PDB file of C-alpha atoms in Angstrom:
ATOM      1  CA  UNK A   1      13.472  24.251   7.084  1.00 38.00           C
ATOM      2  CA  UNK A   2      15.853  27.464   6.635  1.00 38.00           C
ATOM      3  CA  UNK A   3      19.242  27.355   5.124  1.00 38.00           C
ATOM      4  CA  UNK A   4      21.031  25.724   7.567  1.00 40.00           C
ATOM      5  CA  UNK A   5      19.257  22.925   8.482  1.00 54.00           C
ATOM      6  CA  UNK A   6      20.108  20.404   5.582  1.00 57.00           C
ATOM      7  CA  UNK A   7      18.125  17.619   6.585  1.00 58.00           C
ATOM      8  CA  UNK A   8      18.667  15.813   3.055  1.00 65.00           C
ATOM      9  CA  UNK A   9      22.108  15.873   2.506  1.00 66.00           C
ATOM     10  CA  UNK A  10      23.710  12.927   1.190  1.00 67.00           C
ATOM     11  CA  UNK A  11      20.176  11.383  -0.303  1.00 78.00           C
ATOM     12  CA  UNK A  12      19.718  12.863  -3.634  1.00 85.00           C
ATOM     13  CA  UNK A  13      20.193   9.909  -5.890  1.00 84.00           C
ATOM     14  CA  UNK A  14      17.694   7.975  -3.362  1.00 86.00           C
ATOM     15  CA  UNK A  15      14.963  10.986  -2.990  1.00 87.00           C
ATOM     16  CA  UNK A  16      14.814  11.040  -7.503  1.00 87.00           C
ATOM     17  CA  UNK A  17      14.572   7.547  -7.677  1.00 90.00           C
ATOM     18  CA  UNK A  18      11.873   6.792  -5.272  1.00 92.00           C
ATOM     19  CA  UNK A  19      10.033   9.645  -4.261  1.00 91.00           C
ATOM     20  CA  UNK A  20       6.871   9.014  -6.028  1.00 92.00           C
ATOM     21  CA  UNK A  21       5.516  11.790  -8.507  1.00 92.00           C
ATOM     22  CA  UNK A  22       2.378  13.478  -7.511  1.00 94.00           C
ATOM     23  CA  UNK A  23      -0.808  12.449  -9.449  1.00 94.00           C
ATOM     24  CA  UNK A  24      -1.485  14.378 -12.145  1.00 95.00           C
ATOM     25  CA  UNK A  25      -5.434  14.906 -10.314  1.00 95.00           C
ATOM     26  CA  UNK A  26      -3.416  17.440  -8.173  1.00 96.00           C
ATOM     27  CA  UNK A  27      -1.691  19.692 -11.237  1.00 97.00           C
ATOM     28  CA  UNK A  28      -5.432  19.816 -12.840  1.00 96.00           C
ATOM     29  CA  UNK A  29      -7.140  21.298  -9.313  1.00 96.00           C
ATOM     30  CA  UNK A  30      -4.544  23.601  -8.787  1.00 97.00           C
ATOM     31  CA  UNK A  31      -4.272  25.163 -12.014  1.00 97.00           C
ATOM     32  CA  UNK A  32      -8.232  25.055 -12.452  1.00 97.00           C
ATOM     33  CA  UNK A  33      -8.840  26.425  -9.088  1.00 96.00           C
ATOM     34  CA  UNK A  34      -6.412  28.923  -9.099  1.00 96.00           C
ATOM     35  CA  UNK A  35      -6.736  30.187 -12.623  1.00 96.00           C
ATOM     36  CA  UNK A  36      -3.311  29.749 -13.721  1.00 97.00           C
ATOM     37  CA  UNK A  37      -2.434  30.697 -17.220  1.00 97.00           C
ATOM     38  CA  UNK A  38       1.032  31.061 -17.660  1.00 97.00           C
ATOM     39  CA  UNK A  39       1.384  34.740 -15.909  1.00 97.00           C
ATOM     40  CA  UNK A  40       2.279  35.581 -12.643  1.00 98.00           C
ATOM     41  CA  UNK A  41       5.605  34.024 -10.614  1.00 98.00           C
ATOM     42  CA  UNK A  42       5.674  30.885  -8.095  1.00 98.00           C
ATOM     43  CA  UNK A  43       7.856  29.923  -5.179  1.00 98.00           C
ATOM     44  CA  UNK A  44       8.327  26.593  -4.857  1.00 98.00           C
ATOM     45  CA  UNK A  45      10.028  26.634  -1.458  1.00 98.00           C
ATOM     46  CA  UNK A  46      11.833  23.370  -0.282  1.00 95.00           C
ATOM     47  CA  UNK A  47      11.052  22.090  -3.639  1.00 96.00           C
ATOM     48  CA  UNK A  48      13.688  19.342  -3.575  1.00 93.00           C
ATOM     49  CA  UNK A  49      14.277  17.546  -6.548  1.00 94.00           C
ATOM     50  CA  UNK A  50      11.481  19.795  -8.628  1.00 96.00           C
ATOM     51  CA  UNK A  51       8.676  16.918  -7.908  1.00 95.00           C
ATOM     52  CA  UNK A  52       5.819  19.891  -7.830  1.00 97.00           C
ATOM     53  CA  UNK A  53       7.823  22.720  -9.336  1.00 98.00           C
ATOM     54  CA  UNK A  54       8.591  21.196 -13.029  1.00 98.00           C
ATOM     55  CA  UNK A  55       5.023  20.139 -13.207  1.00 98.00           C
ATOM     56  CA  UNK A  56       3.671  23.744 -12.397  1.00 98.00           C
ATOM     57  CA  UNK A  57       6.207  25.813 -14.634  1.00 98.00           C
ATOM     58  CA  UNK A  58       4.233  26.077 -17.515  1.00 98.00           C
ATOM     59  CA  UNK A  59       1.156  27.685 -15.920  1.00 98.00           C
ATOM     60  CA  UNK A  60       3.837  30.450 -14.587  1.00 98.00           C
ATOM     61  CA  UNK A  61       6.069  33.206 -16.903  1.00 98.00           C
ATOM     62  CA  UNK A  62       8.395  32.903 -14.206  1.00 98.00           C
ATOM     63  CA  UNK A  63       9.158  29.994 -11.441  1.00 98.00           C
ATOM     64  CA  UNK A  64      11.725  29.886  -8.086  1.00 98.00           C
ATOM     65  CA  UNK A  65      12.625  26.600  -6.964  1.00 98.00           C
ATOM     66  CA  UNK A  66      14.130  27.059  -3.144  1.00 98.00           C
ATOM     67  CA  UNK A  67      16.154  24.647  -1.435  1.00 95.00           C
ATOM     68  CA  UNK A  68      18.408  24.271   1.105  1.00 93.00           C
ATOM     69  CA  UNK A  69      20.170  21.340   0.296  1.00 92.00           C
ATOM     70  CA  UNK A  70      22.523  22.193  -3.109  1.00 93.00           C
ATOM     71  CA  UNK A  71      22.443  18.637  -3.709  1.00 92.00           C
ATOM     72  CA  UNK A  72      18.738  18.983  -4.469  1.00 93.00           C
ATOM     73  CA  UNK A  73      18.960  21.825  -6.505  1.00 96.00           C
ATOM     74  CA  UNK A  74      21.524  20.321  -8.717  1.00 96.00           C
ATOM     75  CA  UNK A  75      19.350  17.094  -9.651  1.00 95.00           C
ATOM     76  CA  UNK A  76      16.118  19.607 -10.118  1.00 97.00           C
ATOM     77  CA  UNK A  77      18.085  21.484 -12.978  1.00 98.00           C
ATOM     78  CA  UNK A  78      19.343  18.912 -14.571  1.00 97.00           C
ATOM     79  CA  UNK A  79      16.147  17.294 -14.803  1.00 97.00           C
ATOM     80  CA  UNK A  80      14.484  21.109 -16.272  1.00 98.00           C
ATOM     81  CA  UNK A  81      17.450  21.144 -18.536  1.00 98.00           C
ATOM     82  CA  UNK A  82      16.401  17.283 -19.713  1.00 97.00           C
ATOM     83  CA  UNK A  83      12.738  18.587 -20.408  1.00 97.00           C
ATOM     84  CA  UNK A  84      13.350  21.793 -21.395  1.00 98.00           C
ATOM     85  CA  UNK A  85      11.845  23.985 -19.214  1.00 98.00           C
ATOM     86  CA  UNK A  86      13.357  27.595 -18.775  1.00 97.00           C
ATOM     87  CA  UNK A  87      11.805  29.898 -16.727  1.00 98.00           C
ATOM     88  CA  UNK A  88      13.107  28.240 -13.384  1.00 98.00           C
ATOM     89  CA  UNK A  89      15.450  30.296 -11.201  1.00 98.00           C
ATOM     90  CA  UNK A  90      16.962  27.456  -8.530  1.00 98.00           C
ATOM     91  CA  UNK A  91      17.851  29.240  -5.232  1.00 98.00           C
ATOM     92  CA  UNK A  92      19.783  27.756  -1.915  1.00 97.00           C
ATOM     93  CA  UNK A  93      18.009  28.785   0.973  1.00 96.00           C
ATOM     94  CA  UNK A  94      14.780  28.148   3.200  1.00 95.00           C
ATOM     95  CA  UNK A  95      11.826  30.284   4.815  1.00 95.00           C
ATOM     96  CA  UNK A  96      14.599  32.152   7.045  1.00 95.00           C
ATOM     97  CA  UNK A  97      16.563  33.203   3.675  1.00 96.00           C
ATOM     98  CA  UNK A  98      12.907  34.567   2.072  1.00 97.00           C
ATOM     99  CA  UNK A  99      13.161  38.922   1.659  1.00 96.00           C
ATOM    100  CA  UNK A 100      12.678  41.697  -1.018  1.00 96.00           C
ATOM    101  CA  UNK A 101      15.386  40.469  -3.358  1.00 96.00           C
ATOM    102  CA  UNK A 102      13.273  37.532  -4.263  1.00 97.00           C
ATOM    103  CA  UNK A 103      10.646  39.965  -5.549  1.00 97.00           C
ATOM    104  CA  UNK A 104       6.478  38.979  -4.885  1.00 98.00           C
ATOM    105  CA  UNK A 105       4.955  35.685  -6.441  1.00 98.00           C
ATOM    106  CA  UNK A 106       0.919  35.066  -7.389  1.00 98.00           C
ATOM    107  CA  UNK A 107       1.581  31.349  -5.390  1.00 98.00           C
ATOM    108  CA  UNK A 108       3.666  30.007  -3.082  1.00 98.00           C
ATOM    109  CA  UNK A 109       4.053  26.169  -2.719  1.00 98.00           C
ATOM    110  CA  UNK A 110       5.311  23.899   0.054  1.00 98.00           C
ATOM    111  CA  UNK A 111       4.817  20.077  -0.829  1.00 95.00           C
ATOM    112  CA  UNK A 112       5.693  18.090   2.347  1.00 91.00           C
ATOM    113  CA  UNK A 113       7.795  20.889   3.543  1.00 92.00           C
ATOM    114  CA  UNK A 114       5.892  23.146   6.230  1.00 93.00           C
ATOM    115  CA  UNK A 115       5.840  20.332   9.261  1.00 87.00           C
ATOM    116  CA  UNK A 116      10.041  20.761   8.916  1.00 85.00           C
ATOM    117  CA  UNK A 117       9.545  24.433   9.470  1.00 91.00           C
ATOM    118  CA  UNK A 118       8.467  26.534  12.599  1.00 93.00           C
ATOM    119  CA  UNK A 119       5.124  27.273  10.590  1.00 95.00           C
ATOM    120  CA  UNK A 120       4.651  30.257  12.484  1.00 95.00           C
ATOM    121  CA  UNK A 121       7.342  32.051  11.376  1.00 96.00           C
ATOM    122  CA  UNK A 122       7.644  30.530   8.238  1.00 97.00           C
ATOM    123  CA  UNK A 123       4.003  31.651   7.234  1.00 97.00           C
ATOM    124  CA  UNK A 124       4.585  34.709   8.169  1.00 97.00           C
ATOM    125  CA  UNK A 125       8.103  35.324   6.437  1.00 97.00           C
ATOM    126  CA  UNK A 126       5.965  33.811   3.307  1.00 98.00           C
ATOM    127  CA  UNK A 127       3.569  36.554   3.805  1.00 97.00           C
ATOM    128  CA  UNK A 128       6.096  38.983   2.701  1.00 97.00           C
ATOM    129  CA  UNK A 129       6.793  37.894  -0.713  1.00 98.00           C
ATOM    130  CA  UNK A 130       3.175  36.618  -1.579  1.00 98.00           C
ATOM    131  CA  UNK A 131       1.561  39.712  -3.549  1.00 96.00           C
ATOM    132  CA  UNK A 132      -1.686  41.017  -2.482  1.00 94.00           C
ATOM    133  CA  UNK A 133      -4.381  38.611  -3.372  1.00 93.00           C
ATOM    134  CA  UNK A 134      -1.918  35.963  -3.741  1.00 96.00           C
ATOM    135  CA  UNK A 135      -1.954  32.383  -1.752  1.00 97.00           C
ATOM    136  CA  UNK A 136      -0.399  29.401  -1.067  1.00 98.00           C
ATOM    137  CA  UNK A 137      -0.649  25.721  -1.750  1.00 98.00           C
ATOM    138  CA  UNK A 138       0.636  23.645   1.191  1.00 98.00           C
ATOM    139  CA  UNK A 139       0.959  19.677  -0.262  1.00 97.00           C
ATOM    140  CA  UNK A 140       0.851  16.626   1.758  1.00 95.00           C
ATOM    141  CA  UNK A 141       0.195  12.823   1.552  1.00 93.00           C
ATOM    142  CA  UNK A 142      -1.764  11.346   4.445  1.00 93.00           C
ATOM    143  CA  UNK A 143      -2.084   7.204   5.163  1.00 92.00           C
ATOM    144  CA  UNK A 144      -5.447   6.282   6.213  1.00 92.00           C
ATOM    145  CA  UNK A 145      -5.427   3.332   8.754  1.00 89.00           C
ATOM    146  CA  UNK A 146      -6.672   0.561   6.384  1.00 91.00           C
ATOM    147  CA  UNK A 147      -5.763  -2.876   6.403  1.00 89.00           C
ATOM    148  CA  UNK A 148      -3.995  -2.285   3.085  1.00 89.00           C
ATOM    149  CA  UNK A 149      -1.598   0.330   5.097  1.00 92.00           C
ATOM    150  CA  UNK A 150      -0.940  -2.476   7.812  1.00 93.00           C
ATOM    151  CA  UNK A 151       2.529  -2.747   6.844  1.00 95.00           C
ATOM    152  CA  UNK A 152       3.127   0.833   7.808  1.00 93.00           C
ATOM    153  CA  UNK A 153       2.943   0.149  11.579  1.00 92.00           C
ATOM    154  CA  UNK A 154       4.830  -2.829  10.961  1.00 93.00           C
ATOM    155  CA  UNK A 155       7.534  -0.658   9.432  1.00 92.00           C
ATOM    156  CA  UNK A 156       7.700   1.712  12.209  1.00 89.00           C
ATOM    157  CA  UNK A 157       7.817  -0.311  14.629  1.00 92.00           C
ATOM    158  CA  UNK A 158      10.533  -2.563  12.985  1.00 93.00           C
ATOM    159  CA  UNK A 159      12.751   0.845  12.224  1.00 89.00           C
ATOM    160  CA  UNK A 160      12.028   2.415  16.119  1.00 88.00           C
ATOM    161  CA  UNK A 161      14.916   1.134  18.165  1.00 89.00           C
ATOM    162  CA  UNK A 162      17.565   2.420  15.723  1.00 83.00           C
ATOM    163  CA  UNK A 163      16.375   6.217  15.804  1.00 81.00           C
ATOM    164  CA  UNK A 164      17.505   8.585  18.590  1.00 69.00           C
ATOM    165  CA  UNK A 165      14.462  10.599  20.655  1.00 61.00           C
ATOM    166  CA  UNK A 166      14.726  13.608  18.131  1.00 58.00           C
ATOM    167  CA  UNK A 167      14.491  11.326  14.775  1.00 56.00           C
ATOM    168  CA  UNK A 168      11.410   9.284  16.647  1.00 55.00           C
ATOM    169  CA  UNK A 169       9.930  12.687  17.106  1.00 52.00           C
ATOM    170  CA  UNK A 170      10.122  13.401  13.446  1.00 52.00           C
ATOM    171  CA  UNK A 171       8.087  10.501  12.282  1.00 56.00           C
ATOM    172  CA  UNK A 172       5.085  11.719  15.062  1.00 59.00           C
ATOM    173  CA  UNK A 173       2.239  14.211  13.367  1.00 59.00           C
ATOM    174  CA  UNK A 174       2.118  17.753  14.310  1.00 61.00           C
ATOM    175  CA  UNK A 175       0.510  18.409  17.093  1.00 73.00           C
ATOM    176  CA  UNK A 176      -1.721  20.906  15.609  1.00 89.00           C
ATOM    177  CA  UNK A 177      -2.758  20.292  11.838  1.00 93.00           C
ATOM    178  CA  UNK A 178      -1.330  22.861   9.451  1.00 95.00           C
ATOM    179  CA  UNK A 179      -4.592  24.310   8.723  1.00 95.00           C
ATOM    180  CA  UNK A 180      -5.380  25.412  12.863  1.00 95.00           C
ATOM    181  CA  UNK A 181      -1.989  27.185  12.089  1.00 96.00           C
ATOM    182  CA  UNK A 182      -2.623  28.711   8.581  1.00 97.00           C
ATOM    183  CA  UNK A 183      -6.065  30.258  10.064  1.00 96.00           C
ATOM    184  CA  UNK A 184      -3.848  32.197  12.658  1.00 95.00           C
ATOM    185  CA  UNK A 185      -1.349  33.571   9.764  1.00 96.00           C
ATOM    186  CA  UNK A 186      -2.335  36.050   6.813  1.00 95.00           C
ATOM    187  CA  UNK A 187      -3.944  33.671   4.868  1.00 96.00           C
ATOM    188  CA  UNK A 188      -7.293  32.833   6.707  1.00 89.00           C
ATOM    189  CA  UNK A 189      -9.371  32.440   3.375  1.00 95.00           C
ATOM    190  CA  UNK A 190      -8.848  28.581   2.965  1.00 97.00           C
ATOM    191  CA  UNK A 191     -10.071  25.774   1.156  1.00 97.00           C
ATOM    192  CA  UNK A 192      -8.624  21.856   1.384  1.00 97.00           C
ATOM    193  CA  UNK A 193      -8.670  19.677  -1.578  1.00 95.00           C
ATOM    194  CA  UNK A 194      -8.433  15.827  -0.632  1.00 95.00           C
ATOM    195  CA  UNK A 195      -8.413  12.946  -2.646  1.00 94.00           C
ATOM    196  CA  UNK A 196      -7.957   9.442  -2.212  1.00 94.00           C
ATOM    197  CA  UNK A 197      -5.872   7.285  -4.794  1.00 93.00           C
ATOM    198  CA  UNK A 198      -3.756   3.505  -3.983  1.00 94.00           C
ATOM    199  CA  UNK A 199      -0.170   3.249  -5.929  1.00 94.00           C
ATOM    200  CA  UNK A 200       0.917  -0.314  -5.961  1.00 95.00           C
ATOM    201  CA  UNK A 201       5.055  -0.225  -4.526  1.00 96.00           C
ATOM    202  CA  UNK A 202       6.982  -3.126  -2.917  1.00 97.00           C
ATOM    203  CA  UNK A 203       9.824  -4.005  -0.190  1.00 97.00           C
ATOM    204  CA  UNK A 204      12.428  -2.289  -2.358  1.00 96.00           C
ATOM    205  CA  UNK A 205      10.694   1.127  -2.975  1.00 95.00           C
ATOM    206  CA  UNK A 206       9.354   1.277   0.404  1.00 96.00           C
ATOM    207  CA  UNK A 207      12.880   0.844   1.631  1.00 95.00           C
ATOM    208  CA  UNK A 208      14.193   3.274  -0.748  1.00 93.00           C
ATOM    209  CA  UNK A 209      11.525   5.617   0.206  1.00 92.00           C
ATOM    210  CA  UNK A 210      12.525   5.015   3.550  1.00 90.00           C
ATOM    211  CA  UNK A 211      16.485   5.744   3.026  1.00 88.00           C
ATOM    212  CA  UNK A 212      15.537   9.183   1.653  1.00 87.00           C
ATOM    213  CA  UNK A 213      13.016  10.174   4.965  1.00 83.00           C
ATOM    214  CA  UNK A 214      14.921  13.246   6.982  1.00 74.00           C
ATOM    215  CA  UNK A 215      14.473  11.195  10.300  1.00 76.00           C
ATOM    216  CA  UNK A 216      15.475   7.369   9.020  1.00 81.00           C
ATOM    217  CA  UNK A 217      18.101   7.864   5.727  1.00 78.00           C
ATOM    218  CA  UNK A 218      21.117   6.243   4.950  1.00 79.00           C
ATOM    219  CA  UNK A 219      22.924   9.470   6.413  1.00 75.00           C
ATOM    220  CA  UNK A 220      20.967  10.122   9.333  1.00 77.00           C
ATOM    221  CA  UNK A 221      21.394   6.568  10.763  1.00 84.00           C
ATOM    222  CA  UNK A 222      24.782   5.885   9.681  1.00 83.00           C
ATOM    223  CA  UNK A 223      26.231   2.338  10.641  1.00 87.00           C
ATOM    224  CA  UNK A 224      22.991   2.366  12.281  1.00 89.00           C
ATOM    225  CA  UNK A 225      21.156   2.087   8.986  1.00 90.00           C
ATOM    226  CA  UNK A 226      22.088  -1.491   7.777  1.00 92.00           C
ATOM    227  CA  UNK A 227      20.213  -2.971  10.832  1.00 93.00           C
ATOM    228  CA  UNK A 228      17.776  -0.676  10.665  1.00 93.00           C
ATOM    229  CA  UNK A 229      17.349  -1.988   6.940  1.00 94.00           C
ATOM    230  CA  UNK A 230      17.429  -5.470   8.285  1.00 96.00           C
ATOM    231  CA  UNK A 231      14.454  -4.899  10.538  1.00 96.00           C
ATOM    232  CA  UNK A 232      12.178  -3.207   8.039  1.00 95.00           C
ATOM    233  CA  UNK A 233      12.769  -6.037   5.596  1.00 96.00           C
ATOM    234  CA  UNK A 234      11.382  -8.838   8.198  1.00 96.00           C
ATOM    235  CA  UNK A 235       9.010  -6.846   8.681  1.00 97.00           C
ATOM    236  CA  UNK A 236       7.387  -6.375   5.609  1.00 97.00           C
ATOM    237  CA  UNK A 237       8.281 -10.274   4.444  1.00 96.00           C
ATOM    238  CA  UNK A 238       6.462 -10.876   7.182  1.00 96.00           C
ATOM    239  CA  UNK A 239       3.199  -9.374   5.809  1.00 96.00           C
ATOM    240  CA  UNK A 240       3.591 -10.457   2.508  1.00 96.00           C
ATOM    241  CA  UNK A 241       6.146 -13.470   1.436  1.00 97.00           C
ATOM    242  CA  UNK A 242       6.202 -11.979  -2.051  1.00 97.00           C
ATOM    243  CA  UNK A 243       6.971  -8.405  -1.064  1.00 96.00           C
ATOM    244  CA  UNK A 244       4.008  -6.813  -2.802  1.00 97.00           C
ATOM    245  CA  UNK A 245       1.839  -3.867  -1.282  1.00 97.00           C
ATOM    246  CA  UNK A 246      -0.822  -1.382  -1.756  1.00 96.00           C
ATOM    247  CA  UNK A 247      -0.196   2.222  -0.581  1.00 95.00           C
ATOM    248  CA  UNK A 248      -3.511   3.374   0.478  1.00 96.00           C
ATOM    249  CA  UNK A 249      -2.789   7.218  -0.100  1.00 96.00           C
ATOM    250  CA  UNK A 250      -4.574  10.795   0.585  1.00 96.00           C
ATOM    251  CA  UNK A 251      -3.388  13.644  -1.633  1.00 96.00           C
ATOM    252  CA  UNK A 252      -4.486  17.220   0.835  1.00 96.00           C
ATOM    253  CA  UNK A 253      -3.906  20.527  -0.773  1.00 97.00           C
ATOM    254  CA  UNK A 254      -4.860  23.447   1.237  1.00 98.00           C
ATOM    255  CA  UNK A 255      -5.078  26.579  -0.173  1.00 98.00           C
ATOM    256  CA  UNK A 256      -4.878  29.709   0.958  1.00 98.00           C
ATOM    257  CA  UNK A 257      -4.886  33.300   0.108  1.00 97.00           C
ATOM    258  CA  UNK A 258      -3.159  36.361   1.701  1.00 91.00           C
ATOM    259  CA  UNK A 259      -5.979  38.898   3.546  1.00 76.00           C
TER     260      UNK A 259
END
């Protein structure tokens, strides 16, 4: 993700209303494990709508929240300004926009952000404003292949014929987890921190979820997207009449600190 590749524009209203909030389970290891205590400065970088940098500003004196997409930005301080919290700087920009002029940070975060970016380079930029001894939390939300998570196939393979060869590429994994990457970058001293946790959601929040997705949003699809809406919807009534489902969900934080 760098500053010109605004994958979310146009989705902001969708990403704050149903882009789920991160347990509170994760807040509690990170600031245990890490030792935070209200000093130090974090980088939350493609921090969207603030989902894991409003959480974490009170264990910091200062925060940055970094984001390409303005839109994003906008929504996050509003929402700071609604709770209160001051000590966020909001910045436009992405790994290719990180330097000096941003000063160093004790933690950098990336919650569902690094697969968007080339990692190597991005890990490697982040190296540069991570002080010595620092680290970084990379965030992420695996699906286990459950029967409860059945309706996720179901739902790709309903949306598939409306998404051009680069979108389809978008919703495939890495081929390389993050953490075969991290171990080649500065920050080789790792640990991963997985849970397991089920949110109940339904056919209107998945679809919402869905519209705010950098491969399969309203924007990206265009007058492609009301079919592709179509689609998902038969496909999940399908599964379940009433349009109720568990979301069988693992929470990985790996963490990582600068050699």
């Amino acid at each position: 993700m760098s500053g010109g590749r605004r994958l979310y524009r146009g989705i902001v209203s969708d990403f704050a209303r149903y882009r789920p909030a991160y347990p509170e389970r994760l807040f509690a290891h990170l600031r245990t494990r890490l030792g935070l205590d209200g000093t130090g400065r974090l980088l939350d970088l493609g921090c969207g709508t603030g989902r894991l940098t409003l959480p974490l500003a009170s264990a910091f004196e200062q925060v940055v929240g970094m984001d390409p997409e303005p839109e994003m930005l906008a929504r996050a301080a509003v929402e700071a300004s609604r709770l209160g919290v001051s000590n966020i700087t909001w910045v436009e920009g992405g790994a290719g926009d990180l330097g000096p002029h941003l000063g160093r940070f004790r933690l950098l975060t990336l919650a569902q952000s690094l697969h968007l970016m080339d990692r190597v380079a991005a890990l490697e930029a982040i190296s540069g404003v991570v002080e010595p001894g620092g680290g970084i939390a990379v965030v992420d939300e695996e699906h286990p292949d459950v029967p409860a998570n059945a309706w996720r196939q179901a739902l790709r393979t309903a949306v598939s014929p409306w998404l051009d060869q680069d979108r389809r590429a978008l919703l495939q994994p890495s081929a390389e987890p993050h953490e075969a990457v991290i171990a080649r970058s500065p920050f080789r001293r790792m640990e991963i921190f997985a849970f397991p946790y089920q949110r109940s959601t339904d056919t209107e929040r998945i679809i919402g979820f869905v519209s705010t997705t950098s491969s399969v949003s309203r924007a990206a699809l265009g007058e492609r997207w009301q079919k592709a809406e179509a689609a998902m919807r038969r496909a999940l009534l399908d599964i379940n009449p009433a349009g109720m489902f568990i979301d069988d969900v693992i929470v990985r934080a790996i963490l990582a600190w600068k050699d």
